[in-house]
Amino acid sequence: RAPDPETLLFGEVGLVGEVRAVALPELRLREAARLGFRRCLLPEANRIRLRESECGGLELVGVRDVSSALAALLAHG
């Protein structure tokens, strides 16, 4: 099953599958919104620190590990 082409994913994946926070998520989200993305899967640690005004109108889904990211990615639609 193909993922939604309007969904963006970002984060750093650790050796045991955890999804770690990244620098400057606000810039990534604004650019993604500008490019037409509507949804973003990102590290939960980044999501909880963002204000709604920094999200560019994107639906944000925080994930803690690769398995939860895959579940969220494939469940949408």
PDB file of C-alpha atoms in Angstrom:
ATOM      1  CA  ARG A   1       0.000   0.000   0.000  1.00  0.00           C
ATOM      2  CA  ALA A   2       1.409   3.365  -1.019  1.00  0.00           C
ATOM      3  CA  PRO A   3       1.605   6.149   1.556  1.00  0.00           C
ATOM      4  CA  ASP A   4      -0.319   9.387   1.054  1.00  0.00           C
ATOM      5  CA  PRO A   5       1.784  11.629  -1.251  1.00  0.00           C
ATOM      6  CA  GLU A   6       0.720  14.704   0.778  1.00  0.00           C
ATOM      7  CA  THR A   7       2.342  13.298   3.946  1.00  0.00           C
ATOM      8  CA  LEU A   8       5.823  14.328   5.010  1.00  0.00           C
ATOM      9  CA  LEU A   9       8.027  12.463   7.481  1.00  0.00           C
ATOM     10  CA  PHE A  10      11.092  13.696   9.305  1.00  0.00           C
ATOM     11  CA  GLY A  11      13.174  12.741  12.319  1.00  0.00           C
ATOM     12  CA  GLU A  12      16.332  10.917  13.242  1.00  0.00           C
ATOM     13  CA  VAL A  13      16.067   7.148  13.700  1.00  0.00           C
ATOM     14  CA  GLY A  14      18.152   5.585  16.473  1.00  0.00           C
ATOM     15  CA  LEU A  15      19.672   2.110  16.490  1.00  0.00           C
ATOM     16  CA  VAL A  16      16.737   0.531  18.356  1.00  0.00           C
ATOM     17  CA  GLY A  17      14.079   2.263  16.245  1.00  0.00           C
ATOM     18  CA  GLU A  18      13.340   5.336  18.339  1.00  0.00           C
ATOM     19  CA  VAL A  19      12.543   8.527  16.421  1.00  0.00           C
ATOM     20  CA  ARG A  20      14.606  11.388  17.822  1.00  0.00           C
ATOM     21  CA  ALA A  21      13.964  15.119  17.661  1.00  0.00           C
ATOM     22  CA  VAL A  22      15.643  17.235  14.992  1.00  0.00           C
ATOM     23  CA  ALA A  23      16.732  20.872  14.850  1.00  0.00           C
ATOM     24  CA  LEU A  24      14.538  23.631  13.410  1.00  0.00           C
ATOM     25  CA  PRO A  25      11.284  21.727  12.884  1.00  0.00           C
ATOM     26  CA  GLU A  26       9.415  25.039  12.378  1.00  0.00           C
ATOM     27  CA  LEU A  27      11.392  25.792   9.222  1.00  0.00           C
ATOM     28  CA  ARG A  28      10.817  22.295   7.863  1.00  0.00           C
ATOM     29  CA  LEU A  29       7.069  22.547   8.499  1.00  0.00           C
ATOM     30  CA  ARG A  30       6.685  25.964   6.894  1.00  0.00           C
ATOM     31  CA  GLU A  31       8.550  24.804   3.798  1.00  0.00           C
ATOM     32  CA  ALA A  32       6.513  21.594   3.641  1.00  0.00           C
ATOM     33  CA  ALA A  33       3.261  23.586   3.800  1.00  0.00           C
ATOM     34  CA  ARG A  34       4.545  25.886   1.063  1.00  0.00           C
ATOM     35  CA  LEU A  35       5.244  22.830  -1.111  1.00  0.00           C
ATOM     36  CA  GLY A  36       1.697  21.501  -0.652  1.00  0.00           C
ATOM     37  CA  PHE A  37       2.086  18.866   2.050  1.00  0.00           C
ATOM     38  CA  ARG A  38      -0.932  18.560   4.368  1.00  0.00           C
ATOM     39  CA  ARG A  39       0.231  16.144   7.063  1.00  0.00           C
ATOM     40  CA  CYS A  40       3.505  15.521   8.858  1.00  0.00           C
ATOM     41  CA  LEU A  41       4.778  12.631  10.950  1.00  0.00           C
ATOM     42  CA  LEU A  42       7.510  13.963  13.183  1.00  0.00           C
ATOM     43  CA  PRO A  43       9.226  13.099  16.460  1.00  0.00           C
ATOM     44  CA  GLU A  44       6.856  13.458  19.407  1.00  0.00           C
ATOM     45  CA  ALA A  45       9.582  15.428  21.204  1.00  0.00           C
ATOM     46  CA  ASN A  46       9.416  18.072  18.458  1.00  0.00           C
ATOM     47  CA  ARG A  47       5.614  18.056  18.222  1.00  0.00           C
ATOM     48  CA  ILE A  48       5.020  18.861  21.882  1.00  0.00           C
ATOM     49  CA  ARG A  49       7.272  21.936  21.682  1.00  0.00           C
ATOM     50  CA  LEU A  50       5.608  23.512  18.632  1.00  0.00           C
ATOM     51  CA  ARG A  51       2.979  26.223  18.715  1.00  0.00           C
ATOM     52  CA  GLU A  52       0.081  25.921  16.274  1.00  0.00           C
ATOM     53  CA  SER A  53       1.224  29.076  14.467  1.00  0.00           C
ATOM     54  CA  GLU A  54       4.562  27.382  13.641  1.00  0.00           C
ATOM     55  CA  CYS A  55       2.959  24.437  11.851  1.00  0.00           C
ATOM     56  CA  GLY A  56       1.972  26.074   8.580  1.00  0.00           C
ATOM     57  CA  GLY A  57      -1.515  24.597   8.849  1.00  0.00           C
ATOM     58  CA  LEU A  58      -0.250  21.017   8.673  1.00  0.00           C
ATOM     59  CA  GLU A  59      -1.824  18.163  10.600  1.00  0.00           C
ATOM     60  CA  LEU A  60       0.921  16.983  12.952  1.00  0.00           C
ATOM     61  CA  VAL A  61       1.283  13.399  14.123  1.00  0.00           C
ATOM     62  CA  GLY A  62       3.936  12.799  16.759  1.00  0.00           C
ATOM     63  CA  VAL A  63       5.672   9.420  16.741  1.00  0.00           C
ATOM     64  CA  ARG A  64       8.078   7.838  19.221  1.00  0.00           C
ATOM     65  CA  ASP A  65       9.433   4.929  17.168  1.00  0.00           C
ATOM     66  CA  VAL A  66       9.533   3.474  13.659  1.00  0.00           C
ATOM     67  CA  SER A  67       6.684   1.024  14.265  1.00  0.00           C
ATOM     68  CA  SER A  68       4.315   3.805  15.376  1.00  0.00           C
ATOM     69  CA  ALA A  69       5.412   5.894  12.387  1.00  0.00           C
ATOM     70  CA  LEU A  70       4.624   3.053   9.979  1.00  0.00           C
ATOM     71  CA  ALA A  71       1.267   2.408  11.651  1.00  0.00           C
ATOM     72  CA  ALA A  72       0.311   6.099  11.398  1.00  0.00           C
ATOM     73  CA  LEU A  73       1.534   6.331   7.826  1.00  0.00           C
ATOM     74  CA  LEU A  74      -0.343   3.287   6.586  1.00  0.00           C
ATOM     75  CA  ALA A  75      -3.517   3.827   8.635  1.00  0.00           C
ATOM     76  CA  HIS A  76      -4.204   7.220   7.103  1.00  0.00           C
ATOM     77  CA  GLY A  77      -6.328   7.308   4.017  1.00  0.00           C
TER      78      GLY A  77
END
